[in-house]
């Protein structure tokens, strides 16, 4: 696993948290990949794996990706992924409880003050 793969998995799992992935959510993921993709992981194989996992297995995969990211990335990189995650959960104009829970859990895993993070980001909009 590398940072781009971990970020991709986090975003894809967040997008699928409400049991449907919308075009606006896919566009956020595409933007993330376009800006960060290094070609160091097999996107097709990763998609195949993610698509067959149940919700509990997805949570384990997301936790593993978050731990990997936490150990291998600086604060700026973590906030970049959280920015994409926020754009993603807002993309379909409806934030579900699952999406909110996973988003907050991710920030907490990375020891980011989510209230402060959200206040800064939401004031920009």
Short mmCIF file of N, CA and C in Angstrom, two decimals, residues 8 34 43 59 65 72 75 109:
data_model
loop_
_atom_site.label_atom_id
_atom_site.label_comp_id
_atom_site.label_asym_id
_atom_site.label_seq_id
_atom_site.Cartn_x
_atom_site.Cartn_y
_atom_site.Cartn_z
N UNK A 8 -7.15 6.85 -1.77
CA UNK A 8 -8.21 6.39 -2.67
C UNK A 8 -9.19 5.48 -1.94
N UNK A 34 -6.32 12.36 -10.14
CA UNK A 34 -5.64 13.17 -11.16
C UNK A 34 -4.53 14.01 -10.53
N UNK A 43 -5.42 0.05 -9.70
CA UNK A 43 -6.73 0.63 -9.42
C UNK A 43 -7.86 -0.35 -9.72
N UNK A 59 -15.07 -1.30 6.70
CA UNK A 59 -14.63 -0.53 7.85
C UNK A 59 -13.22 -0.94 8.28
N UNK A 65 -6.27 1.60 6.08
CA UNK A 65 -5.78 2.69 5.23
C UNK A 65 -5.51 3.94 6.06
N UNK A 72 2.49 7.40 7.80
CA UNK A 72 3.36 7.72 6.67
C UNK A 72 3.15 9.10 6.06
N UNK A 75 0.93 16.22 8.65
CA UNK A 75 -0.35 16.85 8.95
C UNK A 75 -0.99 17.45 7.70
N UNK A 109 -8.96 9.58 14.23
CA UNK A 109 -7.85 8.62 14.10
C UNK A 109 -6.54 9.36 13.86
#
